[in-house]
Each structure stands twice: as C-alpha cells, then as structure tokens.
Amino acid sequence: MTLSKFRVPLPAFIAGSVVYMELILRIFTSRDFWSVGLLLVPLFACTVGLAVYALATRFGEKGARITAAITLCLLAVLFSTQEIYYSVFNSFLIAYSLTAGGTDQVIQAGILENTINAILRGIPAILLFMLPVILVLCPLYRRYVAHKKKPLKITFAWLGAGVACHILALLIILLMPSVSSIQSGMFDPNRSVNCFGLLRTEVLDIKYNLLGIEQEVEIEAEKPIDPVKPETPPVEEEKPPQPNVMDIDFEALKDETDETYRLMNDYFSSRQPSYKNEYTGMYEGYNLITVVAEGFSPYAIDKDLTPTLYKMRAEGFNFENFYTPIWGVSTSDGEYTTCTGLIPKSGVWSFYRSSNNYMPFCLGNAFRANGMKNTYAYHNNTYTYYHRDLSHPNMGYTYKGMGNGVEKYVKNVWPQSDLEMISGSVKDYINSSEPFHAYYMTVSGHLRYTRIGNSMSNKNWDKVRDLDCSDTLKAYYACNIELDLAMEKLLSELNAAGKADKTVIMITPDHYPYGLEQDTDTYAIWRELLGRDVETEFELYKSCLLLYCQGTKNPPTVEKYCYSVDILPTLLNLFGLEYDSRLLIGNDILSTEQGLVIFSNGSFITDRGKYNATNGQFSAFKGQEFASDEEKKEYVKNLRAIVNNKFKMSTKILEKDYYGYLFGKK
C-alpha cells in the first residue's frame, strides 16, 4: 500500500489523540513516569477517545470532522490548564476549587503574575496539546484520516473495544490494592492522574468532591506499631502514667444508627492513646506564638544570612527527623495539618470545609476553653484567600489579613513583608497583662524566586548579591531574610516587654520550597544545594520544626520520625491543655509512641524504615532489619492498614463534623 492510499481509521485517530495528550501531560508532570499508570492511562484514554468517535461518526463526514475538532480543542484546553496549574501549585486543579472561589484567587495578590509566567513557560506544552486539533483542521486530515460515516454496527464494534479497554483497566486495578484504594477510600488527584490519567481523575473528582458522593469506609484490621511503653514514674510518685484522653462515654454510643458514626466510634474508642510524660505542662501558663512560614525550609537557615532563625534552631528543641509532606492544596493544606492535627481530605479545601465544624482541639479554641482571652491570627496577604476569613475565626482567633486590618501597616506589594506584619501586629498583644496566643501565616517566602517580581528578594538583594550560587538561590535566601528580620523584631519586642522567657515560638513550613524547581532541569537547584541528586520520594520533604523559648535549659534532641500533623498534639501536651490523643491523627512527638510520617501518596516512614507506595517496597534502616521476610511482610501490611485507616478517619472527621457530633455541638 502506498503512503497516498494509507488512511488512519477515525476511531484510531481520536483515541490516539487522547492517549497522546495524556502522555504529554505525564511527561510534563509525572515524577514516576514508568509506573503502572503507563499501562492504565492509555486504556482509560482509549475509552474516552472511542466514546467521542461513536458520537462524531453519527454526523457524517463534515459533522465528524467538526465534532472531532471541537472535542479535541476542549480537551487540549483542559490538559493545558492542568499543566499550567500544576507548574504553579505542584498539584492539579480540582473541580471543588472552581466552586470554592479558586478562579478568583488566581488573579489576586501576585498569583496572577505567577500564572502569566507559567503560561509563557507552558507555551511548548500548549502547542503539543493543540497538535491533534491542528491536524484535524489541516488538509492532511482529509487525505490520511478515514472520516466517512460508517454503518452502525461498525460504530458499536469500536465502542465495544472502548468498553473492553475500560473493563481491562478495572480488572488490573482490582489486582493491585494500593492502586485500587486511590479510587475508593484514598482518592488523591495527583496520585490518580499518575495512575489513571487526567480524564479518569476528572470523573472521580466530580463524583467524590463536586457531587459529594461518599467514598467507601471500611476499617482495616490493625495492631499498634509497637506496644506503647509509658515512662516509669519517679519512685515518690504513686499514680501510674496517665493517658491523654477525655471523659468520653463511647459505651453510650453503641446504639448509634448512623453507620459511619458507629464505625468511627468503634475505631476511636479502640485506639491506643499516648501518655502524659515529663514534658506535659512544661509551658503551662506561657504565651505561644506559632508561625506557618511560606516555602520555609532548613536551607533558609544560615548563621550569617538568617542569624535569628539559626539561634532559634540551635537553642531550641532539636527535631532531627521532621518532615513536611505536600498535600493537594499546598499552602492551605499545610496550614490545616499544622493547626488541626489531621490529614487533609484530598480534592477539597479542607480548611474551608472545616469552617462550619466544631474544632475544639485547635489552639485558639483550646486556649479559650482554658480561660485565655487574647488569641489572634494574622496573614499578610488577602484576608479572604482560601476563605481564611471563615476557617480562622472558627479555630478561635480574632483574625486579620490584608483587607481587614493588616493593610494598615503592611505595604501592598508582592509578596508582602513578614517584618511589617510582625511589627504592626505585635502591638495587639505584647502589653497584655494576661497570657496570649498569636498565629501567623507568612508570605514573604513565596515563589517565584527571582529578583524581578519578588519584592522581598529585591529588598534584601544586597545581602545575597555576592553569594557563590545561582540567582534563584540568592532570591530564595533573600526573601527568607525577611522572615528572619521579622523574628528578630519579635524577640526584641518580647524582651522589651519582659516576656521573652515566658513565650514559646514555633515555626514550621507550609510545604517544601517547590518554587526552586526549574522548567527544564527540574531539580537542578536541589543538586546545587546538596551537591548531588535529591531523592524525591522522601528526602525532598525533610524539613524543620523550630520550637524555641528563651531561657529553656537543655531542650531535648528528638530522633523520632515526625511530621506537621504531629505539631498540634505536641503543643497541646506541652501547654497542659486537655485533649484526647485518640481523636487526633497526629501524635505527641515527645511521647513514647513510635514515630510515623505519612505522605499524600500513601508512602510512610517509621522508626524502622521507609515504605515507598510507588513501587511497594519497604527499606529497613540499618540496625532495624527483620528476622524473616514473613515478619517484614506482616509489619508492612499492618502499617499500611494503620495509614489507610488514618486517611479514612481524617476524611470522615471533616465530612461528618465528628467532633461536633461527639461533643454535642453539631
């Protein structure tokens, strides 16, 4: 057959175009290109492509061409939008965001500039996505694509092939529990796109997050990671160690008719609590200032560039194995984990969703329940961003941001100054005769890390100008110098008021600085930082937790593996506030409970080793090897059950307002 006589069947062209777009998106966004998704994505894409063909072929030659062009153009726009969004936020745009005000946020407070830059950088990807549309519209389409109307039986035959592809994909998923869980109890858009492709993910996203269809809830059998060993009390102390629990009569809830509530009651009542320890109430009666710092990381701490942060880390608690996993709604979810001790529900804005829930363990509410009146929250960007004007007051704070108070002392540049925010807001509480708690969400460390377009990097450029590193790193250091100056000002004000020795300061990132990733060579800056390639499953998220109080003698070094979800229970215990450790997903880092770090894709780290959900492999740490393969297998199976249950229960706490139900506040 000569080339001039060769014609591609229309269904093959359309299905191939959809598969092509999925693979292009995979190339630009996937960190695990060669996973099982490379098999599943084409199968689901063929299903969609052949369904489009079945529609197009009913309209005759001209109608089929127009239908194919319109459909492929819409798909190209969808894929292009997702690639651009991912390049800015490191996650995919979810349907929920469109209904929650996400579109408005893109044009607010400097994000528009980042979006425009992302569009310009994404032009090559956009052109690649548009290629099938261009082919449909050019003369070559008529010559090489068989687009004439076919008999109905031929259409059904191709449609049957699409159904067969779909069924085959579902059968493969059934044989892989870790993959199957993504479209049932642990739906996560990023994992879903990698495993199933964008179009299948859009269906699941609409199903779970837009239509509100509840995901399956089934608690897996689990055992404690290791038996909890409470610390032995001193000889003179007669009472045994006390668990951090509240007086909750779960027995009275045995007749609960709501199946989900009943399941949750059984789960939480059977959980092993953590115990009070030598650090319980260590800071009772002290003031507390907590900071979730935008894009912060251990690499922003330097003896010369950021001396105050360096001092706080050197003289404070030392958490050697602290991680900050990234979640679907990067900054907001980073805040949510820190403030609630819960894992965010993937596919929604968990913090926004929680604003109508009863949240007794959030620090603002916990302190107020203990009699504190001065509880404040601040953010130096638009106060309604991510609907913080709803979520933060619900945590028990008097909340101020740009637009409802902070603009009085913070200039409206991008990004805004942490120093200006601290300098202006500290006056609200520093002279109080009673204890206070202030919470800050900063913005000075926000991407992009360039001198032009980042006002904080430009402001502090002279301090980094002569560093022997790339301009990207210089800009990153420079904008974090602003956070250091803010902490210097804060400590100065506390000392002047005579309150530094009675004020605890906690600082942690919202997420790792993914703004350091590059367009062409993604991890080039990380190689520059580390002098080698960065390991992207775990090491990329290794972070820092600063916990500092001037005058604290011999703060401990903690080797336990821990993460941002553990911060809330740790602070509740340190300040002697009443809480129930069974009801939080995180654990008190200073307790004897074994360490556990959970990542959004189901990977985890324990004190014994690391489990990579991408390849299903567990690597034991040196000295923590297992006596047999069977023991290792059982250990991993149990840990996966624990992790899956934590994901499910954290989601249900949010969806069902469980605390409101449990404490009669619903």
C-alpha atoms as one frame of an Amber mdcrd trajectory, in Angstrom:
protein
   0.000   0.000   0.000   1.438   3.370  -0.989   1.516   6.231   1.507  -1.012
   8.180  -0.564  -3.552   5.345  -0.133  -2.918   4.818   3.598  -5.745   6.101
   5.781  -5.967   6.110   9.572  -9.358   4.959  10.894 -11.176   7.857  12.533
 -11.589   5.992  15.878  -7.868   5.263  15.955  -7.087   8.927  15.250  -9.370
  10.258  18.008  -8.395   7.614  20.584  -4.742   8.072  19.687  -5.068  11.835
  20.119  -6.498  11.411  23.634  -3.763   8.931  24.568  -1.202  11.359  23.134
  -2.482  14.234  25.316  -2.408  12.055  28.421   1.179  11.022  27.717   2.280
  14.623  27.082   0.779  15.654  30.433   2.526  12.705  32.042   5.869  13.781
  30.599   5.473  17.312  31.965   4.097  16.473  35.413   4.863  12.903  36.484
   7.677  12.082  38.888   7.117   8.385  38.252   6.663   8.062  34.505   7.378
   4.327  34.316   4.791   3.187  36.859   1.646   1.086  36.304  -0.013   4.259
  35.058   1.837   3.853  31.790  -0.448   0.855  31.178  -3.675   2.140  32.735
  -3.620   5.678  31.336  -3.792   4.599  27.640  -6.603   2.146  28.439  -8.784
   4.814  30.076  -7.851   7.324  27.373  -8.894   4.897  24.629 -12.257   4.503
  26.354 -12.829   8.252  26.154 -11.482   8.542  22.621 -13.670   5.759  21.268
 -16.730   7.216  23.010 -16.025  10.526  21.261 -15.707   8.653  17.965 -19.091
   6.978  18.491 -20.609  10.439  18.818 -18.670  12.023  15.947 -19.308   9.327
  13.378 -23.105   9.812  13.572 -22.849  13.256  11.944 -21.462  12.332   8.582
 -18.154  13.366   7.045 -18.317  17.085   7.774 -20.037  16.672  11.121 -17.481
  14.112  12.264 -14.649  16.479  11.459 -16.290  19.396  13.301 -17.165  17.209
  16.297 -13.628  15.829  16.464 -12.127  19.326  16.207 -14.355  20.792  18.933
 -13.842  17.846  21.294 -10.073  17.742  20.853  -9.875  21.520  21.242 -11.770
  21.338  24.546  -9.511  18.527  25.723  -6.424  20.497  24.685  -7.643  23.453
  26.772  -8.305  21.134  29.742  -4.880  19.499  29.537  -3.110  22.831  29.014
  -4.896  24.369  32.002  -3.920  21.467  34.229  -0.289  21.554  33.111  -0.059
  25.289  33.815  -1.812  24.972  37.180   0.481  22.113  38.159   3.557  24.162
  37.281   2.417  26.869  39.727   0.930  24.851  42.597   2.531  21.410  42.188
  -0.937  19.869  42.189  -3.825  19.542  39.743  -6.825  21.858  39.640  -9.778
  20.153  41.285 -13.426  20.726  40.424 -14.068  21.790  44.016 -11.729  24.763
  43.590 -13.900  26.164  40.820 -16.925  26.221  43.122 -14.968  27.428  46.161
 -13.545  30.559  44.545 -10.280  29.211  43.190 -10.587  31.122  39.923 -10.797
  34.427  41.789  -7.699  33.555  43.795  -5.560  33.136  40.698  -5.977  36.853
  39.912  -5.303  38.029  43.465  -2.218  39.218  45.267   0.616  38.381  42.935
  -0.678  34.966  41.888  -1.782  36.403  38.524   1.812  37.323  37.710   2.963
  33.796  38.565   0.146  32.393  36.418   1.104  34.568  33.434   4.718  33.457
  33.803   3.546  29.840  33.964   1.509  30.294  30.772   4.521  31.752  28.979
   6.721  28.909  30.204   3.999  26.432  29.233   3.731  27.503  25.585   5.663
  24.411  24.356   3.263  22.121  26.237   0.226  24.059  24.991   1.398  23.710
  21.380   1.894  19.980  21.866  -1.622  19.604  23.298  -3.044  21.564  20.346
  -1.281  19.421  17.724  -4.220  16.993  17.191  -6.564  19.973  16.719  -4.203
  21.460  14.154  -4.094  18.124  12.330  -7.911  17.962  12.173  -8.065  21.421
  10.617  -5.291  20.963   8.049  -5.625  19.352   4.571  -3.645  16.294   5.663
  -6.627  15.204   7.766  -8.835  14.679   4.702  -6.078  12.792   2.915  -4.923
  10.443   5.648  -7.888  10.001   8.036 -10.852   7.837   7.077 -13.643  10.059
   8.319 -16.677   8.944   6.337 -19.802   7.795   8.149 -19.721   4.075   8.959
 -22.537   1.559   9.443 -23.969   1.482  12.951 -22.553  -1.997  13.594 -19.028
  -0.718  12.919 -19.591   2.126  15.356 -20.774  -0.313  18.010 -17.773  -2.534
  17.368 -15.376   0.337  18.086 -17.472   1.383  21.085 -17.258  -2.205  22.351
 -13.494  -2.006  22.061 -13.598   1.087  24.261 -15.695  -0.720  26.866 -13.253
  -3.640  26.744 -10.350  -1.243  27.425 -12.231   0.166  30.409 -13.041  -3.277
  31.827  -9.437  -4.432  31.354  -8.185  -1.358  33.250 -10.608  -2.029  36.118
  -9.510  -5.663  36.317  -5.863  -4.631  36.527  -6.745  -2.178  39.306  -8.567
  -4.902  41.276  -5.360  -6.942  41.313  -3.422  -4.027  42.837  -4.875  -2.960
  46.252  -2.570   0.051  46.592  -3.838   1.368  43.252  -7.438   0.343  43.879
  -7.531   2.381  47.090  -6.920   5.595  45.120 -10.358   5.419  43.504 -12.120
   4.287  46.672 -11.099   5.264  50.192  -7.942   7.285  49.463  -8.685   9.360
  46.373  -5.905  11.824  45.689  -5.858  13.804  42.403  -2.079  13.766  42.000
  -1.851  10.013  42.549  -4.934   9.451  40.429  -3.560  11.369  37.432  -0.335
   9.397  37.676  -2.167   6.057  37.862  -5.305   6.572  35.758  -4.729   9.713
  33.722  -6.389  13.118  33.833  -9.748  12.195  32.300 -10.435   9.307  34.659
  -9.356  11.557  37.530 -11.807  14.254  36.445 -14.629  11.702  36.673 -13.572
  10.615  40.174 -13.061  14.229  41.250 -16.572  15.214  40.165 -18.012  12.093
  41.770 -16.390  12.491  45.183 -15.764  16.192  45.547 -18.332  18.016  43.439
 -21.332  15.721  43.752 -20.427  14.777  47.304 -20.814  11.019  46.822 -19.197
   9.488  49.898 -16.204   7.237  49.454 -16.294   3.748  50.881 -15.377   3.451
  54.539 -14.001   0.169  55.753 -11.670  -0.016  58.720  -8.805  -2.414  58.170
  -7.617  -4.646  60.985  -4.540  -3.135  62.626  -2.266  -3.555  65.604  -0.219
  -0.854  67.380   3.108  -0.271  65.625   4.787  -1.390  68.825   3.328  -1.664
  72.312   3.353   1.780  73.886   5.680   1.843  76.862   4.723   4.621  79.263
   7.591   6.225  81.059   8.084   4.839  84.562   7.138   7.479  87.126   9.593
   8.504  89.846   9.534   6.324  92.972   7.885   9.015  95.074   5.045   9.264
  92.580   2.318   6.778  93.404  -0.035   7.183  90.476   0.852   5.467  87.174
   1.312   7.407  83.937  -1.937   8.928  82.732  -3.181   8.697  79.146  -4.032
  11.909  77.302  -7.743  11.170  76.984 -11.010  12.907  77.831 -14.034  11.521
  79.611 -15.974  10.291  76.591 -18.641   7.643  77.114 -18.265   5.626  73.924
 -20.311   2.846  75.517 -23.362   5.112  75.490 -22.939   5.487  71.710 -23.183
   1.760  70.961 -26.726   2.153  69.623 -25.778   4.834  67.085 -27.891   4.298
  63.940 -25.642   6.207  61.538 -23.312   3.536  60.179 -20.388   5.903  59.629
 -20.606   7.414  63.108 -20.832   3.931  64.609 -17.762   2.841  62.674 -15.861
   5.940  63.805 -16.878   5.442  67.425 -15.575   1.866  67.335 -12.322   2.986
  65.740 -11.509   5.876  68.070 -12.599   4.111  71.250 -10.237   1.230  70.461
  -7.198   3.354  69.619  -4.187   3.284  71.902  -3.771   6.767  73.442  -0.456
   8.474  74.072   0.572   9.084  77.668   1.410  12.177  79.588   5.140  12.484
  80.026   7.888  14.593  81.529   7.057  17.412  79.092   3.343  17.558  79.934
   2.522  21.078  81.107   6.143  22.197  80.701   4.913  25.519  79.291   1.610
  25.778  81.119   0.712  29.446  81.596   3.215  30.608  78.945   2.421  32.652
  75.854   2.549  30.898  72.472   3.326  32.281  69.015   3.011  29.841  66.125
   4.193  30.554  62.588   3.481  28.619  59.409   6.120  30.068  57.094   5.558
  30.140  53.353   8.085  27.976  51.473  10.393  27.787  54.502  12.987  25.011
  54.766  16.189  24.051  56.600  18.111  25.545  53.680  16.847  29.006  54.613
  18.621  28.810  57.987  22.148  30.200  57.941  24.386  31.551  60.699  25.221
  34.693  58.725  22.184  35.274  56.493  19.419  34.386  58.978  21.077  34.586
  62.412  17.857  34.762  64.436  16.415  31.628  62.862  19.806  29.982  63.328
  19.788  30.916  67.025  16.250  29.604  67.488  17.150  26.262  65.951  20.451
  25.961  67.821  18.992  26.858  71.222  15.564  25.277  70.895  14.187  21.758
  70.661  16.037  19.744  68.038  13.790  17.572  65.876  16.238  15.664  63.702
  13.749  13.754  61.556  10.916  16.173  60.889   9.070  16.143  57.555   6.608
  18.457  55.830   4.731  16.409  53.206   2.946  18.292  50.474  -0.798  17.851
  50.056  -3.228  18.699  47.268  -3.970  22.308  48.292  -0.357  23.105  49.084
  -0.368  26.110  51.448  -3.882  25.771  52.846  -3.447  22.048  53.469  -0.053
  22.762  55.030  -1.790  25.098  57.455  -4.568  22.596  58.036  -2.227  19.798
  59.104  -0.348  22.080  61.497  -3.429  23.672  63.039  -5.733  20.649  63.281
  -3.530  17.570  63.719  -5.476  15.971  60.852  -4.631  14.810  57.341  -6.445
  16.943  54.727  -9.138  15.396  52.593  -7.822  15.253  49.069  -9.788  17.054
  46.385 -11.319  19.765  48.581 -10.180  22.786  50.557 -10.189  21.058  53.927
  -9.620  24.224  55.941 -12.549  25.942  54.230 -14.725  22.841  54.682 -13.864
  22.784  58.401 -15.145  26.323  58.964 -18.626  25.036  59.815 -17.317  22.245
  62.041 -16.701  22.171  65.776 -12.892  22.259  66.197 -12.170  22.020  69.948
  -8.512  20.994  69.680  -7.316  23.882  67.503  -5.082  26.031  69.685  -7.257
  29.139  69.630 -10.285  27.209  70.857  -8.256  25.089  73.299  -6.686  28.154
  74.909 -10.030  29.958  75.087 -11.614  26.922  76.733  -8.814  27.205  79.288
  -9.687  30.839  80.000  -7.359  32.721  77.634  -8.913  35.791  76.013  -6.094
  37.010  73.740  -5.975  34.710  70.720  -5.089  36.260  67.357  -4.358  35.106
  63.811  -2.649  37.124  61.075  -1.842  36.785  57.389  -0.051  39.366  55.264
  -1.869  38.503  52.048  -5.552  38.934  51.112  -7.579  38.040  54.193 -10.202
  36.068  52.222  -7.625  33.946  50.388  -8.584  30.250  50.793 -11.527  31.624
  52.838  -9.343  32.138  55.888 -11.916  34.717  56.996 -14.142  31.703  57.746
 -11.717  28.981  58.850  -9.510  31.017  61.180 -12.219  32.586  63.359 -13.662
  29.065  63.637 -10.369  27.995  65.246 -10.901  30.551  67.992  -8.945  33.513
  66.639  -9.540  37.195  66.125  -8.305  37.190  62.538  -6.682  39.953  60.479
  -5.280  39.952  56.948  -4.822  42.323  54.054  -8.238  43.922  53.706  -9.481
  43.720  57.280  -6.706  45.272  59.356  -3.196  44.204  58.339  -3.087  46.653
  55.405  -2.732  49.456  57.956   0.901  48.509  58.496   1.795  46.202  55.563
   2.511  47.662  52.108   0.550  46.116  49.261   3.454  44.698  47.251   4.107
  41.113  46.153   4.960  39.254  48.227   4.241  41.294  51.347   6.634  41.803
  54.242   6.672  39.465  57.247   8.643  42.101  59.135   5.931  44.705  58.592
   3.253  42.234  59.681   5.074  41.355  62.923   5.979  44.988  63.667   2.371
  46.118  63.335   0.515  43.184  64.870   2.676  42.637  67.948   1.100  45.735
  69.462  -2.224  43.867  69.738  -0.968  41.553  72.467   2.531  42.416  73.684
   1.392  44.662  76.531  -1.387  42.389  77.744  -1.332  41.542  81.439  -2.748
  38.113  80.588  -1.265  35.230  78.533  -1.705  35.374  74.778  -1.509  33.187
  71.709  -0.830  34.511  68.196  -0.813  32.533  64.967   0.858  33.773  61.763
   0.700  32.564  58.173   3.559  34.363  56.392   4.012  35.132  52.704   7.461
  36.704  52.227   8.973  33.357  51.203   6.530  32.830  48.322   7.718  31.842
  44.860   8.867  32.876  42.260  12.430  33.155  43.420  13.627  35.962  41.202
  14.815  39.456  41.974  12.401  40.994  39.491   8.834  40.188  40.510   9.597
  39.262  44.126   9.674  42.404  46.265  11.212  40.676  49.279  14.045  39.182
  47.243  14.690  42.589  45.709  14.534  44.333  49.093  17.223  42.091  50.597
  19.275  41.534  47.437  22.329  43.415  48.664  22.736  40.842  51.453  22.970
  37.963  48.989  24.455  39.649  45.934  27.968  38.244  46.428  26.993  34.679
  47.322  28.562  31.980  45.183  25.333  30.405  43.955  22.629  30.760  41.320
  20.355  33.802  41.228  17.409  31.531  42.077  19.052  30.506  45.332  20.057
  34.089  46.064  16.434  35.158  45.650  15.253  32.336  47.922  17.717  33.286
  50.652  16.838  36.958  50.263  13.091  36.562  50.755  13.665  34.348  53.796
  15.887  37.053  55.280  12.629  38.980  55.669  11.263  36.193  57.878  14.459
  36.315  59.921  14.115  40.072  60.369  10.519  39.508  61.499  11.668  37.020
  64.152  14.428  39.400  65.250  11.808  42.116  65.713   9.504  39.736  67.573
  12.199  38.680  70.043  13.207  42.310  70.516   9.619  43.286  71.386   9.222
  40.315  73.727  12.437  41.161  75.560  11.488  44.835  75.838   8.171  43.791
  77.394   9.896  41.319  79.727   8.018  38.373  78.199  10.638  36.537  76.152
  11.297  33.950  78.874   7.586  33.171  79.082   6.827  32.964  75.339   7.208
  29.867  73.189   7.728  30.384  69.451   7.034  27.604  66.960   7.965  27.922
  63.266   7.341  25.340  60.560   6.880  25.437  56.748   3.588  25.034  54.920
   5.350  22.923  52.293   8.801  22.396  50.859  10.008  25.230  48.548   8.817
  23.745  45.261   9.403  27.158  43.721  13.046  26.078  43.488  12.137  23.552
  40.823  13.148  24.542  37.314  11.367  24.362  33.968  13.922  22.347  32.026
  16.052  20.582  34.644  13.553  20.183  37.489  15.904  19.516  40.388  18.966
  21.476  39.260  18.739  23.842  42.256  18.463  20.913  44.632  21.631  19.443
  43.180  23.259  22.811  43.738  22.089  22.813  47.379  23.047  19.227  48.163
  25.944  18.666  45.802  24.148  15.559  44.484  20.757  14.433  43.207  17.881
  14.785  45.673  15.790  11.724  46.490  12.243  12.806  45.586  10.050  10.303
  47.444  11.202  11.215  50.963  14.255  13.473  51.183  12.611  16.291  49.248
  10.170  16.725  52.144  12.640  16.539  55.017  12.150  19.826  56.791  12.432
  21.660  60.080  10.371  22.401  63.152  11.644  25.240  65.336  10.396  25.225
  68.926  12.096  27.911  70.967  11.652  29.606  74.301  14.369  31.913  75.555
  15.852  30.579  78.773  14.722  26.954  78.371  17.533  24.839  79.744  18.709
  21.723  77.925  15.928  21.417  75.346  15.890  17.838  74.069  17.146  16.362
  70.818  14.387  14.211  69.339  15.298  11.481  66.850  11.742  10.189  66.378
  10.335  10.449  62.865   7.604  13.068  62.915   5.737  15.489  60.653   3.481
  18.515  60.580   0.370  16.568  61.642   2.150  15.856  64.967   2.626  19.522
  65.894  -0.804  20.178  67.430  -0.857  17.267  69.913   2.739  18.081  70.870
   1.846  21.686  71.725  -1.365  20.698  73.499   0.655  18.407  75.763   3.437
  20.951  76.345   0.909  23.582  77.438  -1.060  21.172  79.601  -4.273  21.664
  77.621  -6.961  18.996  77.771  -7.292  16.894  74.634  -7.934  13.305  73.619
  -4.970  11.793  71.806  -7.189   9.097  70.303  -9.140  11.707  68.320  -6.196
  13.307  66.512  -4.407  11.698  63.593  -1.036  13.119  64.675   0.876  12.034
  67.777   2.667  13.924  70.533   6.261  13.915  69.281   7.591  13.933  72.849
   5.557  10.899  73.917   6.818   7.321  73.876   4.601   6.472  70.918   6.504
   5.245  67.891   7.232   7.679  65.080   5.184   7.683  61.884   5.306  10.072
  58.916   2.568   9.750  56.293   2.758  11.149  52.765  -0.124  12.016  50.445
   0.537   9.072  48.121   0.420   6.514  50.943   4.181   6.263  51.433   5.334
   6.374  55.051   8.334   6.392  57.350   8.527   4.746  60.762  11.372   4.392
  63.212  12.139   1.079  61.483  12.267   2.135  57.836  10.598   3.649  54.760
   7.742   2.350  52.622   7.563   3.630  49.046   3.959   3.380  47.848   5.064
   3.993  44.271   6.884   0.687  43.981   5.521  -1.109  47.064   8.985  -1.548
  48.588   9.918  -1.205  52.270  13.537  -0.393  53.135  14.556  -1.064  56.719
  17.007   1.258  58.448  20.394  -0.059  59.443  20.069  -1.993  62.676  16.292
  -2.370  62.170  16.380  -5.380  59.865  13.725  -8.093  60.194  14.365 -11.646
  61.303  12.495 -13.027  58.297  10.718 -11.943  55.129   7.437 -13.034  56.678
   7.939 -10.728  59.675   8.731  -7.857  57.340   5.669  -8.611  55.224   3.370
  -8.614  58.258   4.911  -5.399  59.571   4.353  -3.582  56.275   0.832  -4.974
  55.929  -0.053  -3.713  59.404   1.480  -0.286  58.798  -0.384   0.088  55.521
  -3.629  -0.701  57.362  -2.801   1.911  60.017  -2.014   4.519  57.366  -5.130
   3.752  55.314  -7.314   3.990  58.418  -5.806   7.343  59.349  -6.564   8.699
  55.880 -10.146   7.465  56.013 -10.884   8.608  59.548  -9.322  12.022  58.997
 -11.578  12.484  55.978 -14.650  11.433  57.919 -13.853  13.749  60.842 -14.043
  16.584  58.318 -17.031  15.344  56.313 -19.184  14.343  59.279 -18.214  17.100
  61.733 -17.294  14.257  64.070 -16.117  16.437  66.952 -19.409  18.322  66.833
 -21.287  15.027  66.937 -19.138  13.544  69.691 -19.258  16.574  71.989 -22.867
  17.508  71.271 -22.002  20.679  69.334 -23.277  19.627  65.911
